[in-house]
Coordinates of C-alpha atoms in Angstrom, one line a residue:
M1 CA 130.9 98.9 122.2
P2 CA 129.5 101.9 120.2
T3 CA 126.3 101.7 118.3
S4 CA 127.0 100.2 114.8
P5 CA 124.7 99.4 111.9
L6 CA 124.6 95.8 110.8
P7 CA 122.8 95.9 107.5
G8 CA 120.9 92.7 106.6
R9 CA 122.7 90.2 108.8
P10 CA 120.9 86.9 108.1
G11 CA 119.2 85.4 111.1
A12 CA 120.0 88.4 113.4
R13 CA 117.4 89.4 115.9
L14 CA 116.2 92.9 116.4
P15 CA 116.9 94.4 119.8
G16 CA 114.0 93.7 122.1
E17 CA 112.6 91.1 119.8
R18 CA 112.7 88.3 122.4
A19 CA 110.6 90.4 124.8
M20 CA 108.1 91.3 122.1
L21 CA 107.7 87.6 121.0
G22 CA 107.4 86.6 124.6
A23 CA 104.6 89.0 125.1
M24 CA 102.8 87.7 122.0
A25 CA 103.2 84.1 123.2
V26 CA 102.0 84.8 126.7
D27 CA 99.0 86.7 125.3
A28 CA 98.1 83.8 123.0
V29 CA 98.3 81.2 125.8
G30 CA 95.9 83.2 127.9
S31 CA 93.5 83.7 125.1
G32 CA 93.6 80.0 124.3
M33 CA 92.2 79.3 127.8
Y34 CA 88.8 80.7 126.8
V35 CA 88.5 81.1 123.0
P36 CA 87.7 77.4 122.3
F37 CA 85.2 77.3 125.2
T38 CA 83.7 80.8 124.8
L39 CA 80.1 80.1 125.5
L40 CA 80.8 77.5 128.2
F41 CA 83.4 79.9 129.7
F42 CA 81.0 82.8 130.1
H43 CA 78.0 80.6 131.0
H44 CA 79.8 79.1 134.0
L45 CA 81.4 82.4 135.0
T46 CA 78.2 84.4 135.0
G47 CA 75.5 81.8 135.5
H48 CA 73.5 83.2 132.5
S49 CA 71.9 80.9 129.9
F50 CA 73.7 80.1 126.6
A51 CA 71.1 82.2 124.7
V52 CA 71.7 85.3 126.9
V53 CA 75.5 84.9 126.7
G54 CA 75.4 84.5 123.0
A55 CA 73.2 87.5 122.5
V56 CA 75.4 89.7 124.7
L57 CA 78.6 88.6 123.0
S58 CA 77.2 89.2 119.6
A59 CA 76.0 92.7 120.6
V60 CA 79.3 93.7 122.2
G61 CA 81.2 92.3 119.3
L62 CA 79.4 94.6 116.9
A63 CA 79.9 97.5 119.3
G64 CA 83.6 96.6 119.5
M65 CA 83.9 97.2 115.8
A66 CA 82.8 100.8 116.3
G67 CA 85.9 101.3 118.5
L68 CA 88.3 100.4 115.7
P69 CA 88.3 103.9 114.2
L70 CA 89.0 105.4 117.6
A71 CA 91.9 103.0 118.2
G72 CA 93.4 103.9 114.8
A73 CA 93.2 107.6 115.6
A74 CA 94.8 107.0 119.0
V75 CA 97.7 105.1 117.5
D76 CA 98.4 108.0 115.1
R77 CA 98.3 110.5 117.9
Y78 CA 100.0 108.7 120.8
G79 CA 101.9 105.9 119.1
A80 CA 101.1 102.2 118.8
R81 CA 103.2 101.2 121.9
R82 CA 101.1 103.3 124.3
V83 CA 97.8 102.1 122.9
Q84 CA 98.9 98.5 122.9
L85 CA 99.9 98.7 126.6
L86 CA 96.5 100.3 127.4
L87 CA 94.7 97.5 125.6
Y88 CA 96.6 94.9 127.6
A89 CA 95.5 96.7 130.8
V90 CA 91.9 96.9 129.6
R91 CA 91.7 93.2 128.6
G92 CA 93.4 92.1 131.7
T93 CA 91.1 94.1 133.9
G94 CA 88.1 92.8 132.1
F95 CA 89.0 89.1 132.7
A96 CA 89.9 89.8 136.3
L97 CA 86.3 91.2 136.8
Y98 CA 84.4 88.5 134.9
P99 CA 84.0 86.2 137.9
F100 CA 82.3 89.0 139.8
A101 CA 80.0 90.1 137.0
S102 CA 77.1 87.8 137.6
A103 CA 74.4 90.4 137.1
L104 CA 73.4 90.9 133.5
P105 CA 74.2 94.7 133.4
A106 CA 77.6 94.1 134.9
F107 CA 78.4 91.2 132.6
A108 CA 77.3 93.3 129.6
A109 CA 79.4 96.3 130.7
V110 CA 82.6 94.2 131.3
A111 CA 82.1 92.3 128.1
L112 CA 81.7 95.6 126.1
V113 CA 84.9 97.1 127.5
T114 CA 86.8 93.8 126.9
A115 CA 85.4 93.5 123.4
L116 CA 86.6 97.0 122.5
G117 CA 90.1 95.9 123.5
D118 CA 89.9 92.6 121.7
R119 CA 88.6 94.1 118.4
A120 CA 91.2 96.9 118.4
F121 CA 94.2 94.9 119.5
P122 CA 95.1 93.2 116.2
A123 CA 95.3 96.5 114.3
V124 CA 97.3 98.1 117.0
Q125 CA 99.7 95.2 117.2
Q126 CA 100.2 95.4 113.4
S127 CA 100.9 99.1 113.7
W128 CA 103.5 98.4 116.5
I129 CA 105.2 95.8 114.3
G130 CA 105.3 98.4 111.6
E131 CA 107.0 100.9 113.9
V132 CA 109.7 98.5 115.2
A133 CA 110.6 96.6 112.1
G134 CA 110.7 97.0 108.3
G135 CA 111.4 95.2 105.1
A136 CA 112.1 91.4 105.5
D137 CA 112.2 91.8 109.3
R138 CA 108.6 92.9 109.3
D139 CA 107.5 89.9 107.3
R140 CA 109.5 87.7 109.7
L141 CA 107.8 89.2 112.8
Q142 CA 104.4 88.8 111.1
A143 CA 105.1 85.1 110.5
A144 CA 106.5 84.6 114.0
S145 CA 103.5 86.3 115.6
R146 CA 101.0 84.1 113.8
A147 CA 103.0 81.0 114.6
L148 CA 103.1 81.9 118.3
R149 CA 99.4 82.8 118.2
N150 CA 98.5 79.3 116.9
A151 CA 100.9 77.5 119.3
G152 CA 99.7 79.6 122.2
L153 CA 96.0 79.0 121.5
G154 CA 96.7 75.3 121.4
A155 CA 98.7 75.3 124.6
G156 CA 96.1 77.5 126.4
A157 CA 93.3 75.1 125.3
L158 CA 95.2 72.2 126.7
L159 CA 95.9 74.0 130.0
A160 CA 92.2 75.0 130.3
S161 CA 91.2 71.3 129.7
L162 CA 93.7 70.2 132.4
L163 CA 92.2 72.8 134.9
L164 CA 88.7 71.7 134.2
S165 CA 89.5 68.0 134.6
L166 CA 91.2 68.7 138.0
T167 CA 88.9 71.4 139.5
G168 CA 85.6 71.0 137.7
N169 CA 83.6 74.2 136.9
H170 CA 85.9 76.1 139.3
G171 CA 88.5 75.8 136.5
F172 CA 86.6 78.5 134.5
T173 CA 87.2 81.0 137.3
L174 CA 90.9 80.0 137.5
A175 CA 91.2 80.3 133.7
A176 CA 89.8 83.8 133.8
W177 CA 92.3 84.9 136.4
L178 CA 95.1 83.2 134.6
N179 CA 94.2 85.0 131.4
A180 CA 94.2 88.3 133.3
T181 CA 97.6 87.4 134.6
S182 CA 98.8 86.6 131.1
F183 CA 97.8 90.1 130.0
A184 CA 99.7 91.6 132.9
L185 CA 102.8 89.6 132.1
A186 CA 102.5 90.6 128.4
F187 CA 102.2 94.2 129.5
A188 CA 105.4 93.9 131.5
L189 CA 107.3 92.3 128.6
M190 CA 106.1 94.8 126.0
R191 CA 107.1 97.7 128.2
R192 CA 110.7 96.7 127.6
V193 CA 110.4 97.2 123.9
H194 CA 110.9 100.6 122.4
A195 CA 111.0 101.9 118.9
M196 CA 114.3 103.6 118.2
P197 CA 114.9 106.4 115.6
S198 CA 117.0 105.4 112.7
P199 CA 120.6 106.4 112.6
H200 CA 119.9 108.3 109.4
A201 CA 117.2 110.5 111.0
T202 CA 118.0 114.2 111.0
P203 CA 116.8 116.6 113.7
P204 CA 114.1 119.0 112.7
S205 CA 115.0 122.5 111.8
P206 CA 114.7 124.7 115.0
A207 CA 113.1 127.6 113.2
G208 CA 111.2 128.5 110.1
V209 CA 109.8 125.3 108.7
G210 CA 107.5 126.6 106.1
T211 CA 109.2 130.0 105.9
P212 CA 110.6 131.1 102.5
G213 CA 113.5 129.0 101.5
A214 CA 113.2 126.7 104.5
Q215 CA 114.7 123.3 103.8
I216 CA 112.2 121.0 105.4
G217 CA 113.8 117.8 104.4
A218 CA 117.5 118.6 104.8
G219 CA 119.6 115.5 105.0
V220 CA 117.1 113.2 103.3
P221 CA 118.5 111.2 100.4
G222 CA 116.8 112.3 97.2
A223 CA 115.3 115.4 98.6
A224 CA 114.8 118.2 96.1
Q225 CA 114.6 121.7 97.2
A226 CA 112.0 123.6 95.3
G227 CA 112.3 127.3 94.6
A228 CA 112.2 130.3 96.9
H229 CA 109.1 129.2 98.7
G230 CA 110.8 126.1 100.2
A231 CA 108.3 123.7 98.7
M232 CA 109.9 120.3 98.5
R233 CA 109.2 116.8 97.4
A234 CA 111.5 113.9 98.4
E235 CA 111.5 110.6 96.7
A236 CA 113.5 107.5 97.2
P237 CA 116.0 106.6 94.5
G238 CA 114.3 104.6 91.9
A239 CA 110.8 105.1 93.2
A240 CA 108.1 105.4 90.5
R241 CA 105.9 108.4 90.3
A242 CA 102.3 108.3 91.5
G243 CA 100.3 105.4 90.0
A244 CA 96.6 104.7 89.8
G245 CA 96.0 105.7 93.5
G246 CA 98.5 108.5 93.7
A247 CA 96.1 111.3 92.9
A248 CA 93.8 110.4 95.7
R249 CA 96.6 110.3 98.3
T250 CA 98.0 113.5 96.9
R251 CA 94.7 115.3 97.4
A252 CA 94.4 114.0 100.9
A253 CA 98.0 115.1 101.7
A254 CA 97.4 118.6 100.2
T255 CA 94.3 119.0 102.4
A256 CA 96.3 118.0 105.5
A257 CA 99.3 120.1 104.6
Q258 CA 97.3 123.3 104.7
G259 CA 97.9 123.6 108.5
V260 CA 101.7 122.7 108.3
G261 CA 103.2 125.6 106.4
G262 CA 103.7 129.2 107.5
A263 CA 104.4 132.0 105.0
G264 CA 105.9 129.5 102.6
A265 CA 103.0 127.0 102.3
V266 CA 104.0 123.5 101.2
A267 CA 103.2 123.5 97.5
S268 CA 103.7 119.8 97.0
A269 CA 103.0 117.1 99.5
L270 CA 105.8 115.7 101.5
S271 CA 107.1 112.2 100.9
G272 CA 110.3 110.7 102.3
P273 CA 112.0 107.6 103.4
P274 CA 110.8 106.4 106.8
Q275 CA 114.3 106.7 108.1
A276 CA 113.8 110.4 108.1
A277 CA 110.4 109.9 109.7
A278 CA 111.4 107.8 112.7
R279 CA 109.0 107.6 115.6
T280 CA 110.4 107.2 119.1
T281 CA 108.0 105.7 121.6
G282 CA 109.3 105.7 125.2
S283 CA 112.8 106.2 126.1
A284 CA 115.5 105.0 123.8
A285 CA 117.9 104.9 126.7
T286 CA 115.9 102.3 128.7
G287 CA 114.6 98.9 127.9
H288 CA 115.2 97.3 124.5
P289 CA 115.4 99.7 121.6
V290 CA 114.2 98.4 118.2
A291 CA 115.2 100.2 115.1
P292 CA 112.6 101.0 112.5
H293 CA 113.1 100.4 108.8
P294 CA 114.4 102.7 106.1
A295 CA 111.9 101.7 103.4
A296 CA 111.7 103.6 100.1
A297 CA 109.6 106.7 99.9
R298 CA 106.1 106.4 98.7
P299 CA 105.4 107.4 95.0
G300 CA 102.6 109.8 95.0
P301 CA 100.8 108.0 97.8
A302 CA 103.6 109.0 100.1
T303 CA 102.2 112.4 100.0
V304 CA 100.2 111.7 103.1
P305 CA 100.7 114.4 105.8
G306 CA 103.3 113.7 108.4
G307 CA 105.1 111.1 106.3
G308 CA 107.8 113.6 105.3
C309 CA 111.0 114.6 106.9
S310 CA 109.7 116.9 109.6
R311 CA 108.9 113.9 111.8
A312 CA 112.5 113.2 112.3
G313 CA 113.4 113.0 116.0
Q314 CA 109.8 113.6 117.2
A315 CA 108.6 111.9 120.4
G316 CA 106.3 108.9 120.5
A317 CA 103.3 110.9 121.5
G318 CA 103.0 111.9 117.8
K319 CA 103.8 115.5 118.4
A320 CA 106.4 117.5 116.5
P321 CA 108.6 120.0 118.3
A322 CA 107.2 123.4 118.8
G323 CA 108.0 126.2 116.5
A324 CA 107.7 124.2 113.3
G325 CA 106.1 126.8 111.1
G326 CA 103.1 127.4 113.4
G327 CA 101.8 123.8 113.3
T328 CA 102.7 120.1 113.3
D329 CA 102.5 117.5 110.7
A330 CA 100.8 115.2 113.2
A331 CA 98.1 117.7 113.6
A332 CA 97.8 117.9 109.9
A333 CA 97.5 114.2 109.6
G334 CA 94.7 114.3 112.2
K335 CA 92.9 116.8 110.0
A336 CA 93.1 114.5 107.0
G337 CA 92.0 111.5 109.2
Y338 CA 89.9 108.8 107.6
R339 CA 89.3 111.0 104.5
A340 CA 92.7 110.0 103.4
V341 CA 91.9 106.4 103.9
A342 CA 88.6 106.6 102.0
G343 CA 90.4 108.4 99.1
D344 CA 93.2 105.8 98.9
R345 CA 91.8 103.4 96.3
P346 CA 94.7 101.0 96.1
F347 CA 94.6 100.5 99.9
L348 CA 90.8 100.0 99.7
V349 CA 91.4 97.3 97.1
L350 CA 93.8 95.6 99.5
A351 CA 91.2 95.7 102.2
G352 CA 88.5 94.3 99.9
A353 CA 90.8 91.5 98.7
N354 CA 91.5 90.7 102.4
F355 CA 87.7 90.5 103.1
L356 CA 87.3 88.0 100.4
T357 CA 90.2 85.9 101.7
A358 CA 89.1 86.3 105.3
L359 CA 85.9 84.5 104.5
G360 CA 88.1 81.5 103.7
Y361 CA 89.9 81.9 107.1
S362 CA 86.4 81.7 108.8
A363 CA 85.7 78.4 107.1
L364 CA 87.9 76.5 109.6
G365 CA 85.8 77.3 112.6
V366 CA 82.4 77.5 111.0
L367 CA 82.2 75.5 107.7
F368 CA 84.5 72.6 108.4
P369 CA 82.5 71.3 111.4
L370 CA 79.2 71.6 109.5
F371 CA 80.7 69.8 106.5
I372 CA 82.2 67.0 108.5
A373 CA 79.1 66.3 110.6
G374 CA 76.6 66.8 107.7
P375 CA 77.4 65.7 104.2
L376 CA 80.4 63.6 105.1
H377 CA 78.8 62.0 108.2
G378 CA 82.2 61.9 109.8
P379 CA 83.0 61.3 113.5
E380 CA 83.5 64.3 115.8
A381 CA 87.1 63.2 116.1
L382 CA 87.7 64.1 112.5
T383 CA 86.8 67.7 113.3
G384 CA 89.3 67.7 116.1
A385 CA 91.9 66.1 113.8
A386 CA 91.4 68.9 111.2
F387 CA 91.9 71.6 113.8
T388 CA 95.0 69.8 115.2
V389 CA 96.6 69.5 111.7
N390 CA 96.0 73.2 111.1
T391 CA 97.2 74.4 114.5
V392 CA 100.4 72.2 114.4
L393 CA 101.3 73.1 110.9
C394 CA 100.8 76.9 111.5
A395 CA 102.8 76.7 114.7
V396 CA 105.7 74.7 113.2
G397 CA 105.8 75.8 109.6
G398 CA 104.8 79.4 109.7
V399 CA 108.2 80.9 110.2
H400 CA 109.9 78.5 107.8
I401 CA 107.4 79.2 104.9
A402 CA 107.9 82.9 105.5
R403 CA 111.7 82.5 105.4
L404 CA 111.4 80.7 102.1
T405 CA 109.3 83.5 100.7
R406 CA 111.8 86.1 101.8
R407 CA 114.8 84.2 100.4
G408 CA 113.0 83.9 97.0
G409 CA 112.6 87.6 96.8
T410 CA 108.9 87.2 96.1
R411 CA 106.9 90.4 96.0
R412 CA 104.4 90.7 98.8
T413 CA 101.5 91.1 96.5
R414 CA 102.3 88.0 94.5
A415 CA 102.9 85.9 97.7
A416 CA 99.5 87.0 99.1
A417 CA 97.9 86.3 95.7
L418 CA 99.5 82.8 95.7
G419 CA 98.1 82.1 99.1
A420 CA 94.6 83.2 97.9
A421 CA 94.9 81.0 94.9
L422 CA 95.9 78.0 97.1
F423 CA 92.8 78.7 99.2
A424 CA 90.7 78.5 96.0
V425 CA 92.3 75.2 95.0
S426 CA 91.6 73.7 98.5
F427 CA 88.0 74.9 98.4
A428 CA 87.5 73.5 94.9
G429 CA 88.8 70.2 96.2
L430 CA 86.3 70.3 99.1
A431 CA 83.5 71.0 96.7
L432 CA 84.6 68.0 94.7
L433 CA 84.7 65.9 97.8
A434 CA 81.1 67.1 98.7
T435 CA 80.1 65.9 95.2
V436 CA 81.8 62.5 95.2
R437 CA 81.5 61.5 98.9
P438 CA 83.6 58.3 98.9
A439 CA 81.9 55.3 100.6
A440 CA 85.0 54.3 102.4
G441 CA 85.3 56.3 105.7
W442 CA 89.1 56.1 105.8
L443 CA 89.4 57.5 102.3
T444 CA 87.1 60.4 103.1
G445 CA 89.1 61.2 106.2
A446 CA 92.4 61.0 104.3
L447 CA 91.2 63.3 101.5
L448 CA 89.8 65.7 104.0
L449 CA 93.0 66.0 106.0
A450 CA 95.0 66.4 102.8
L451 CA 92.8 69.3 101.8
V452 CA 93.1 70.7 105.3
T453 CA 96.9 70.5 104.8
L454 CA 96.6 72.4 101.5
Y455 CA 94.3 75.0 103.2
T456 CA 96.9 75.5 105.9
A457 CA 99.7 75.9 103.4
A458 CA 97.6 78.7 101.8
E459 CA 97.2 80.3 105.2
L460 CA 101.0 80.1 105.8
V461 CA 101.8 81.7 102.4
H462 CA 99.1 84.4 102.5
S463 CA 99.0 85.6 106.1
P464 CA 102.5 87.2 106.7
S465 CA 102.7 88.7 103.2
A466 CA 99.2 90.2 103.3
G467 CA 99.7 91.6 106.8
S468 CA 103.1 93.1 106.0
L469 CA 101.7 94.5 102.7
A470 CA 99.0 96.4 104.5
V471 CA 101.4 97.8 107.1
A472 CA 103.9 98.9 104.5
A473 CA 101.2 100.4 102.2
A474 CA 99.9 102.6 105.1
P475 CA 101.6 106.0 105.4
E476 CA 103.4 106.3 108.7
A477 CA 101.5 109.3 110.0
L478 CA 98.2 107.6 109.4
R479 CA 99.2 104.0 109.9
G480 CA 96.8 103.5 112.8
R481 CA 93.8 104.7 110.9
Y482 CA 94.8 102.7 107.8
L483 CA 95.2 99.5 109.7
A484 CA 92.0 100.0 111.7
A485 CA 90.2 100.2 108.4
Y486 CA 92.0 97.1 107.2
Q487 CA 91.0 95.3 110.4
L488 CA 87.4 95.9 109.6
S489 CA 87.7 93.5 106.7
W490 CA 88.5 90.7 109.2
S491 CA 85.7 91.7 111.6
L492 CA 83.1 91.9 108.8
A493 CA 84.1 88.5 107.4
A494 CA 83.8 87.0 110.9
I495 CA 80.3 88.5 111.3
V496 CA 79.1 87.5 107.8
A497 CA 80.5 84.0 107.6
P498 CA 78.3 82.0 110.0
S499 CA 75.0 83.1 108.6
L500 CA 76.2 83.0 105.0
F501 CA 77.8 79.5 105.3
T502 CA 74.8 77.9 107.1
A503 CA 72.3 79.3 104.6
L504 CA 74.3 78.1 101.6
S505 CA 75.0 74.7 103.2
G506 CA 71.3 74.2 103.8
A507 CA 70.6 74.7 100.1
D508 CA 73.5 72.6 98.8
P509 CA 76.7 71.5 100.7
R510 CA 78.8 72.4 97.7
L511 CA 77.6 76.0 97.4
P512 CA 79.8 77.5 100.2
W513 CA 82.9 75.8 98.9
L514 CA 82.2 77.0 95.3
L515 CA 81.6 80.6 96.7
L516 CA 84.9 80.5 98.5
T517 CA 86.7 79.2 95.4
G518 CA 85.4 82.3 93.6
T519 CA 86.3 84.7 96.4
G520 CA 89.8 83.2 96.6
L521 CA 90.4 83.6 92.8
L522 CA 89.0 87.1 92.8
A523 CA 91.2 88.1 95.8
A524 CA 94.3 86.9 93.9
A525 CA 93.3 88.8 90.8
L526 CA 92.7 92.0 92.8
L527 CA 96.1 91.7 94.5
L528 CA 97.9 91.3 91.2
R529 CA 96.0 94.1 89.6
T530 CA 96.7 96.7 92.3
E531 CA 100.4 95.9 92.5
R532 CA 101.5 98.7 90.2
A533 CA 99.4 101.3 92.1
L534 CA 101.1 100.5 95.4
P535 CA 104.3 102.0 96.7
P536 CA 107.4 100.0 95.6
A537 CA 108.6 99.8 99.2
A538 CA 105.3 98.1 100.1
V539 CA 105.5 95.6 97.3
H540 CA 109.1 94.6 97.3
L541 CA 110.9 93.0 100.3
T542 CA 113.9 95.0 101.5
T543 CA 116.6 94.2 104.0
P544 CA 116.7 97.1 106.4
P545 CA 119.9 98.3 108.1
R546 CA 119.8 97.8 111.8
T547 CA 121.3 99.6 114.7
F548 CA 122.4 97.3 117.6
R549 CA 123.2 98.9 120.9
G550 CA 125.9 97.1 122.8
P551 CA 127.3 97.7 126.2
T552 CA 128.9 101.1 126.7
V553 CA 132.7 100.9 127.0
K554 CA 134.1 103.5 129.3
P555 CA 137.3 105.1 128.0
T556 CA 140.4 104.1 129.9
A557 CA 142.2 106.9 131.6
H558 CA 145.9 106.9 130.6
R559 CA 148.3 108.5 133.0
L560 CA 150.9 110.6 131.2
P561 CA 154.5 110.0 132.3
A562 CA 155.9 112.6 134.6
T563 CA 158.2 115.0 132.9
R564 CA 161.5 115.6 134.5

């Protein structure tokens, strides 16, 4: 059967999607075997005290954040698939070595390398999802990955508990090696997934890109050829011109474009639909190819280097074919680097709004246990029940809530803002519960679990939309750097939350909930305010055309009748 596009078929899977989701699930199960028992896990593996283990993990966690910019640059240069496979190998090797790292320097060295992989991995995985899927498919994969993450963490924790009950402290060593094995299996599964160029991609011009009259974006819908110097600006049909953040991205693109042109320097920054900027990682002829999305071109912000048409058909290493006007757009993108991110105000607003919301995500692991054991004087089982409700609902309802959001045609910005507002409502309810404190224990437990359910609903609405919005708002040529910067908002929130929440709770148990109510409302307002400054393709859900590769049918040889 020849390759044929199946645009927007409801419920259809992308090629290679099963392998990708399988890798995510296996990774999550392995991580679940140590995340809930982190201090105990490393204490028993290394023999060091809890204080030493905690200090080492805090130090390497901060150091791991420093590796995020390097990971983002690596994604832009080599492709997300290669970097993700490398991180699987690094993390797997680290956990395989933990049982042998009993000396403090060895433990610190292994923990540092593993932390670099752990901190960078979410941003790299987001970039990889952005390469293999687009439009509504991207949101669906985001929701599925989060659901699998929650389910896998729960399953891994149960498996670790079973190991410890059967083997005692030796179970920690087995858990470390099983986690290393899970990374190896995830590596093997993810190797089968390949990004595949869109059927609409056009090959680069073999000569003279940047020469007078060269048509850099031939074949791109909406491309406008500009004058005798070959300057060109391509825009998707219906895309608005640059908004509030367009000037900043245009300046960054112009800086990067200096190294792209030859005699006919690019006078206006390139922007074009991603179908003309398809990236191929690995071999499209092996494994499971996954087609990227044809989203609309970026208005103004799309003028980031390398996002234009000259990336068509380039290899996954992030290098354009030789002879393209004396330079490559990937090299130009590298020159712009994080300056383009720092000058992109709309994207920085997205990252800031995510930091405010991420503080709320941190409340489940930090603030809820303090609140239940302190002001509410609830049993420890209530803390476990709250975690169970959140985990089960995220695992079971994540994909369904995301599907409802896609069917309703909700804009990503408004879905993320709704999630942030629901967070604020749940936190306001918890502040009220801290004020009232019902005398009846069963009523306190029921109200708490109801608010945890509302909190989880906010997470289910916010997470896939906010994640896909960040991926879609990032220019393709700089997606790794953009998402590394975005990931810093999660890391900073995770670092700030414990000390902030404990300090506020010591002063008044209502203060942290009131603070989170304010941050949730502010995040929602920021998301709505920046909507007009973002590219339409990032804000609006689209249904991308897909290319499915079926089995090749060999032509049947027909014998001509003999002539007499």
